[in-house]
Amino acid sequence: MMKDNESSTGEMNLKKLLYDIACRPLCRFYKEGQEDDPEETECGAWEILSKHIIDGSLTVDELRKFSESSKDEVDMTGEKKPPFDTLDQSLINKICKPLCEFYAEGQEHWEKDYQCGAYKLIKTLITSEKLRLEDLKIKKDD
């Protein structure tokens, strides 16, 4: 049986891992030290990645691999608007609007780069067929 401090340590390691794999390298919104205030950084997409790691449907090695492949497409300046397609609209409707407190209605149309690092990583996982949109762990009890 896991003790409270072991559970807490595991949770902290998972958070650090996600910051290292999704936020720091892929998210132009990330600012060093933000992980000290989770309410300022943990978006809906971040929560979904956490659930998939916890349940074993994604491994750390897989996330690292897909994070590396996502880096080539990342514009950390936010100057280059990424293409917007039906997958983006589905992700926004399924993840950003209901789960992300940072999402502002319509920002995908007026902001040059609205995609956070966890969003980019989820999109890469779906386009690479590692995850399917319908299998994303969205609900609290998923």
JSON list of C-alpha atoms in Angstrom, two decimals:
[
{"chain": "A", "resi": 1, "resn": "MET", "atom": "CA", "xyz": [0.00, 0.00, 0.00]},
{"chain": "A", "resi": 2, "resn": "MET", "atom": "CA", "xyz": [1.28, 3.47, -0.92]},
{"chain": "A", "resi": 3, "resn": "LYS", "atom": "CA", "xyz": [1.84, 5.89, 1.93]},
{"chain": "A", "resi": 4, "resn": "ASP", "atom": "CA", "xyz": [0.70, 9.52, 1.66]},
{"chain": "A", "resi": 5, "resn": "ASN", "atom": "CA", "xyz": [4.23, 10.84, 1.25]},
{"chain": "A", "resi": 6, "resn": "GLU", "atom": "CA", "xyz": [4.94, 8.27, -1.50]},
{"chain": "A", "resi": 7, "resn": "SER", "atom": "CA", "xyz": [1.78, 9.33, -3.33]},
{"chain": "A", "resi": 8, "resn": "SER", "atom": "CA", "xyz": [2.77, 12.96, -2.95]},
{"chain": "A", "resi": 9, "resn": "THR", "atom": "CA", "xyz": [6.31, 12.21, -4.19]},
{"chain": "A", "resi": 10, "resn": "GLY", "atom": "CA", "xyz": [4.92, 10.33, -7.20]},
{"chain": "A", "resi": 11, "resn": "GLU", "atom": "CA", "xyz": [2.61, 13.23, -8.02]},
{"chain": "A", "resi": 12, "resn": "MET", "atom": "CA", "xyz": [5.48, 15.71, -7.77]},
{"chain": "A", "resi": 13, "resn": "ASN", "atom": "CA", "xyz": [7.64, 13.53, -10.05]},
{"chain": "A", "resi": 14, "resn": "LEU", "atom": "CA", "xyz": [4.80, 13.33, -12.60]},
{"chain": "A", "resi": 15, "resn": "LYS", "atom": "CA", "xyz": [4.38, 17.11, -12.53]},
{"chain": "A", "resi": 16, "resn": "LYS", "atom": "CA", "xyz": [8.11, 17.67, -13.01]},
{"chain": "A", "resi": 17, "resn": "LEU", "atom": "CA", "xyz": [8.12, 15.17, -15.84]},
{"chain": "A", "resi": 18, "resn": "LEU", "atom": "CA", "xyz": [5.27, 16.92, -17.65]},
{"chain": "A", "resi": 19, "resn": "TYR", "atom": "CA", "xyz": [6.87, 20.32, -17.21]},
{"chain": "A", "resi": 20, "resn": "ASP", "atom": "CA", "xyz": [10.12, 18.92, -18.63]},
{"chain": "A", "resi": 21, "resn": "ILE", "atom": "CA", "xyz": [8.47, 17.13, -21.57]},
{"chain": "A", "resi": 22, "resn": "ALA", "atom": "CA", "xyz": [5.51, 19.33, -22.52]},
{"chain": "A", "resi": 23, "resn": "CYS", "atom": "CA", "xyz": [5.80, 22.78, -20.97]},
{"chain": "A", "resi": 24, "resn": "ARG", "atom": "CA", "xyz": [9.44, 23.87, -21.10]},
{"chain": "A", "resi": 25, "resn": "PRO", "atom": "CA", "xyz": [10.27, 22.71, -24.63]},
{"chain": "A", "resi": 26, "resn": "LEU", "atom": "CA", "xyz": [6.90, 23.18, -26.35]},
{"chain": "A", "resi": 27, "resn": "CYS", "atom": "CA", "xyz": [4.94, 25.95, -24.65]},
{"chain": "A", "resi": 28, "resn": "ARG", "atom": "CA", "xyz": [5.55, 29.60, -25.41]},
{"chain": "A", "resi": 29, "resn": "PHE", "atom": "CA", "xyz": [3.34, 30.49, -22.42]},
{"chain": "A", "resi": 30, "resn": "TYR", "atom": "CA", "xyz": [5.61, 28.68, -19.95]},
{"chain": "A", "resi": 31, "resn": "LYS", "atom": "CA", "xyz": [7.76, 30.85, -17.69]},
{"chain": "A", "resi": 32, "resn": "GLU", "atom": "CA", "xyz": [10.54, 29.33, -15.59]},
{"chain": "A", "resi": 33, "resn": "GLY", "atom": "CA", "xyz": [9.40, 28.76, -12.02]},
{"chain": "A", "resi": 34, "resn": "GLN", "atom": "CA", "xyz": [5.69, 28.59, -12.88]},
{"chain": "A", "resi": 35, "resn": "GLU", "atom": "CA", "xyz": [5.54, 25.00, -11.73]},
{"chain": "A", "resi": 36, "resn": "ASP", "atom": "CA", "xyz": [5.71, 26.34, -8.19]},
{"chain": "A", "resi": 37, "resn": "ASP", "atom": "CA", "xyz": [2.15, 27.61, -8.70]},
{"chain": "A", "resi": 38, "resn": "PRO", "atom": "CA", "xyz": [0.20, 24.81, -10.44]},
{"chain": "A", "resi": 39, "resn": "GLU", "atom": "CA", "xyz": [-2.92, 26.94, -10.79]},
{"chain": "A", "resi": 40, "resn": "GLU", "atom": "CA", "xyz": [-0.93, 29.15, -13.14]},
{"chain": "A", "resi": 41, "resn": "THR", "atom": "CA", "xyz": [0.26, 26.35, -15.43]},
{"chain": "A", "resi": 42, "resn": "GLU", "atom": "CA", "xyz": [-1.81, 23.20, -15.37]},
{"chain": "A", "resi": 43, "resn": "CYS", "atom": "CA", "xyz": [-4.21, 23.43, -18.28]},
{"chain": "A", "resi": 44, "resn": "GLY", "atom": "CA", "xyz": [-6.83, 20.98, -19.51]},
{"chain": "A", "resi": 45, "resn": "ALA", "atom": "CA", "xyz": [-4.44, 19.29, -21.95]},
{"chain": "A", "resi": 46, "resn": "TRP", "atom": "CA", "xyz": [-1.86, 18.92, -19.16]},
{"chain": "A", "resi": 47, "resn": "GLU", "atom": "CA", "xyz": [-4.44, 17.13, -17.00]},
{"chain": "A", "resi": 48, "resn": "ILE", "atom": "CA", "xyz": [-5.28, 14.74, -19.84]},
{"chain": "A", "resi": 49, "resn": "LEU", "atom": "CA", "xyz": [-1.62, 13.82, -20.34]},
{"chain": "A", "resi": 50, "resn": "SER", "atom": "CA", "xyz": [-1.34, 13.18, -16.58]},
{"chain": "A", "resi": 51, "resn": "LYS", "atom": "CA", "xyz": [-4.28, 10.76, -16.65]},
{"chain": "A", "resi": 52, "resn": "HIS", "atom": "CA", "xyz": [-2.82, 8.83, -19.58]},
{"chain": "A", "resi": 53, "resn": "ILE", "atom": "CA", "xyz": [0.54, 8.44, -17.82]},
{"chain": "A", "resi": 54, "resn": "ILE", "atom": "CA", "xyz": [-1.08, 7.38, -14.55]},
{"chain": "A", "resi": 55, "resn": "ASP", "atom": "CA", "xyz": [-3.23, 4.71, -16.23]},
{"chain": "A", "resi": 56, "resn": "GLY", "atom": "CA", "xyz": [-0.32, 3.44, -18.34]},
{"chain": "A", "resi": 57, "resn": "SER", "atom": "CA", "xyz": [-1.82, 4.19, -21.75]},
{"chain": "A", "resi": 58, "resn": "LEU", "atom": "CA", "xyz": [1.20, 6.46, -22.36]},
{"chain": "A", "resi": 59, "resn": "THR", "atom": "CA", "xyz": [4.72, 5.83, -21.17]},
{"chain": "A", "resi": 60, "resn": "VAL", "atom": "CA", "xyz": [7.35, 8.40, -20.27]},
{"chain": "A", "resi": 61, "resn": "ASP", "atom": "CA", "xyz": [9.54, 7.20, -23.16]},
{"chain": "A", "resi": 62, "resn": "GLU", "atom": "CA", "xyz": [6.65, 7.63, -25.61]},
{"chain": "A", "resi": 63, "resn": "LEU", "atom": "CA", "xyz": [5.98, 11.15, -24.38]},
{"chain": "A", "resi": 64, "resn": "ARG", "atom": "CA", "xyz": [9.65, 12.06, -24.70]},
{"chain": "A", "resi": 65, "resn": "LYS", "atom": "CA", "xyz": [9.76, 10.68, -28.25]},
{"chain": "A", "resi": 66, "resn": "PHE", "atom": "CA", "xyz": [6.65, 12.57, -29.32]},
{"chain": "A", "resi": 67, "resn": "SER", "atom": "CA", "xyz": [7.83, 15.72, -27.54]},
{"chain": "A", "resi": 68, "resn": "GLU", "atom": "CA", "xyz": [11.08, 15.58, -29.52]},
{"chain": "A", "resi": 69, "resn": "SER", "atom": "CA", "xyz": [9.19, 15.19, -32.81]},
{"chain": "A", "resi": 70, "resn": "SER", "atom": "CA", "xyz": [6.90, 18.12, -31.87]},
{"chain": "A", "resi": 71, "resn": "LYS", "atom": "CA", "xyz": [9.83, 20.48, -31.21]},
{"chain": "A", "resi": 72, "resn": "ASP", "atom": "CA", "xyz": [10.53, 20.86, -34.92]},
{"chain": "A", "resi": 73, "resn": "GLU", "atom": "CA", "xyz": [7.14, 22.49, -35.45]},
{"chain": "A", "resi": 74, "resn": "VAL", "atom": "CA", "xyz": [7.21, 24.80, -32.42]},
{"chain": "A", "resi": 75, "resn": "ASP", "atom": "CA", "xyz": [7.51, 28.56, -32.79]},
{"chain": "A", "resi": 76, "resn": "MET", "atom": "CA", "xyz": [8.31, 29.76, -29.27]},
{"chain": "A", "resi": 77, "resn": "THR", "atom": "CA", "xyz": [7.96, 33.40, -30.34]},
{"chain": "A", "resi": 78, "resn": "GLY", "atom": "CA", "xyz": [4.27, 33.03, -31.17]},
{"chain": "A", "resi": 79, "resn": "GLU", "atom": "CA", "xyz": [4.85, 34.95, -34.38]},
{"chain": "A", "resi": 80, "resn": "LYS", "atom": "CA", "xyz": [3.94, 32.16, -36.77]},
{"chain": "A", "resi": 81, "resn": "LYS", "atom": "CA", "xyz": [0.29, 31.13, -36.73]},
{"chain": "A", "resi": 82, "resn": "PRO", "atom": "CA", "xyz": [-0.04, 27.33, -36.91]},
{"chain": "A", "resi": 83, "resn": "PRO", "atom": "CA", "xyz": [-2.50, 25.92, -39.42]},
{"chain": "A", "resi": 84, "resn": "PHE", "atom": "CA", "xyz": [-6.01, 25.46, -38.06]},
{"chain": "A", "resi": 85, "resn": "ASP", "atom": "CA", "xyz": [-7.81, 22.28, -39.09]},
{"chain": "A", "resi": 86, "resn": "THR", "atom": "CA", "xyz": [-10.72, 20.07, -38.04]},
{"chain": "A", "resi": 87, "resn": "LEU", "atom": "CA", "xyz": [-8.53, 18.29, -35.47]},
{"chain": "A", "resi": 88, "resn": "ASP", "atom": "CA", "xyz": [-7.75, 21.65, -33.86]},
{"chain": "A", "resi": 89, "resn": "GLN", "atom": "CA", "xyz": [-11.45, 22.50, -33.72]},
{"chain": "A", "resi": 90, "resn": "SER", "atom": "CA", "xyz": [-12.18, 19.10, -32.14]},
{"chain": "A", "resi": 91, "resn": "LEU", "atom": "CA", "xyz": [-9.38, 19.54, -29.57]},
{"chain": "A", "resi": 92, "resn": "ILE", "atom": "CA", "xyz": [-10.58, 23.02, -28.69]},
{"chain": "A", "resi": 93, "resn": "ASN", "atom": "CA", "xyz": [-14.16, 21.81, -28.27]},
{"chain": "A", "resi": 94, "resn": "LYS", "atom": "CA", "xyz": [-13.21, 18.67, -26.33]},
{"chain": "A", "resi": 95, "resn": "ILE", "atom": "CA", "xyz": [-10.30, 19.96, -24.22]},
{"chain": "A", "resi": 96, "resn": "CYS", "atom": "CA", "xyz": [-9.81, 23.71, -24.19]},
{"chain": "A", "resi": 97, "resn": "LYS", "atom": "CA", "xyz": [-13.35, 25.02, -23.87]},
{"chain": "A", "resi": 98, "resn": "PRO", "atom": "CA", "xyz": [-14.53, 22.66, -21.11]},
{"chain": "A", "resi": 99, "resn": "LEU", "atom": "CA", "xyz": [-11.28, 22.03, -19.22]},
{"chain": "A", "resi": 100, "resn": "CYS", "atom": "CA", "xyz": [-8.81, 24.86, -19.63]},
{"chain": "A", "resi": 101, "resn": "GLU", "atom": "CA", "xyz": [-9.22, 27.92, -17.46]},
{"chain": "A", "resi": 102, "resn": "PHE", "atom": "CA", "xyz": [-6.71, 29.74, -19.67]},
{"chain": "A", "resi": 103, "resn": "TYR", "atom": "CA", "xyz": [-8.80, 29.40, -22.85]},
{"chain": "A", "resi": 104, "resn": "ALA", "atom": "CA", "xyz": [-10.48, 32.60, -24.05]},
{"chain": "A", "resi": 105, "resn": "GLU", "atom": "CA", "xyz": [-13.44, 32.17, -26.40]},
{"chain": "A", "resi": 106, "resn": "GLY", "atom": "CA", "xyz": [-12.29, 32.49, -30.00]},
{"chain": "A", "resi": 107, "resn": "GLN", "atom": "CA", "xyz": [-8.61, 32.93, -29.19]},
{"chain": "A", "resi": 108, "resn": "GLU", "atom": "CA", "xyz": [-7.71, 30.39, -31.88]},
{"chain": "A", "resi": 109, "resn": "HIS", "atom": "CA", "xyz": [-8.89, 32.99, -34.41]},
{"chain": "A", "resi": 110, "resn": "TRP", "atom": "CA", "xyz": [-7.30, 36.16, -33.01]},
{"chain": "A", "resi": 111, "resn": "GLU", "atom": "CA", "xyz": [-4.14, 34.89, -31.30]},
{"chain": "A", "resi": 112, "resn": "LYS", "atom": "CA", "xyz": [-1.18, 33.90, -33.43]},
{"chain": "A", "resi": 113, "resn": "ASP", "atom": "CA", "xyz": [-0.33, 30.84, -31.39]},
{"chain": "A", "resi": 114, "resn": "TYR", "atom": "CA", "xyz": [-3.01, 29.65, -28.98]},
{"chain": "A", "resi": 115, "resn": "GLN", "atom": "CA", "xyz": [-1.58, 26.14, -28.53]},
{"chain": "A", "resi": 116, "resn": "CYS", "atom": "CA", "xyz": [0.13, 25.30, -25.24]},
{"chain": "A", "resi": 117, "resn": "GLY", "atom": "CA", "xyz": [2.81, 22.60, -25.03]},
{"chain": "A", "resi": 118, "resn": "ALA", "atom": "CA", "xyz": [0.46, 19.90, -23.74]},
{"chain": "A", "resi": 119, "resn": "TYR", "atom": "CA", "xyz": [-2.02, 20.70, -26.55]},
{"chain": "A", "resi": 120, "resn": "LYS", "atom": "CA", "xyz": [0.76, 20.40, -29.14]},
{"chain": "A", "resi": 121, "resn": "LEU", "atom": "CA", "xyz": [1.88, 17.10, -27.64]},
{"chain": "A", "resi": 122, "resn": "ILE", "atom": "CA", "xyz": [-1.67, 15.69, -27.64]},
{"chain": "A", "resi": 123, "resn": "LYS", "atom": "CA", "xyz": [-2.14, 16.78, -31.26]},
{"chain": "A", "resi": 124, "resn": "THR", "atom": "CA", "xyz": [1.12, 15.05, -32.23]},
{"chain": "A", "resi": 125, "resn": "LEU", "atom": "CA", "xyz": [0.07, 11.88, -30.39]},
{"chain": "A", "resi": 126, "resn": "ILE", "atom": "CA", "xyz": [-3.23, 11.86, -32.29]},
{"chain": "A", "resi": 127, "resn": "THR", "atom": "CA", "xyz": [-1.77, 12.61, -35.73]},
{"chain": "A", "resi": 128, "resn": "SER", "atom": "CA", "xyz": [0.85, 9.90, -35.11]},
{"chain": "A", "resi": 129, "resn": "GLU", "atom": "CA", "xyz": [-1.99, 7.52, -34.20]},
{"chain": "A", "resi": 130, "resn": "LYS", "atom": "CA", "xyz": [-0.65, 6.81, -30.70]},
{"chain": "A", "resi": 131, "resn": "LEU", "atom": "CA", "xyz": [-3.89, 8.20, -29.23]},
{"chain": "A", "resi": 132, "resn": "ARG", "atom": "CA", "xyz": [-7.33, 8.65, -30.70]},
{"chain": "A", "resi": 133, "resn": "LEU", "atom": "CA", "xyz": [-9.44, 11.72, -30.04]},
{"chain": "A", "resi": 134, "resn": "GLU", "atom": "CA", "xyz": [-12.28, 9.57, -28.72]},
{"chain": "A", "resi": 135, "resn": "ASP", "atom": "CA", "xyz": [-9.94, 7.83, -26.24]},
{"chain": "A", "resi": 136, "resn": "LEU", "atom": "CA", "xyz": [-8.73, 11.00, -24.50]},
{"chain": "A", "resi": 137, "resn": "LYS", "atom": "CA", "xyz": [-9.33, 10.84, -20.77]},
{"chain": "A", "resi": 138, "resn": "ILE", "atom": "CA", "xyz": [-11.51, 13.92, -20.39]},
{"chain": "A", "resi": 139, "resn": "LYS", "atom": "CA", "xyz": [-13.85, 13.30, -17.46]},
{"chain": "A", "resi": 140, "resn": "LYS", "atom": "CA", "xyz": [-12.78, 13.43, -13.84]},
{"chain": "A", "resi": 141, "resn": "ASP", "atom": "CA", "xyz": [-13.47, 9.70, -13.45]},
{"chain": "A", "resi": 142, "resn": "ASP", "atom": "CA", "xyz": [-11.67, 8.58, -16.67]}
]
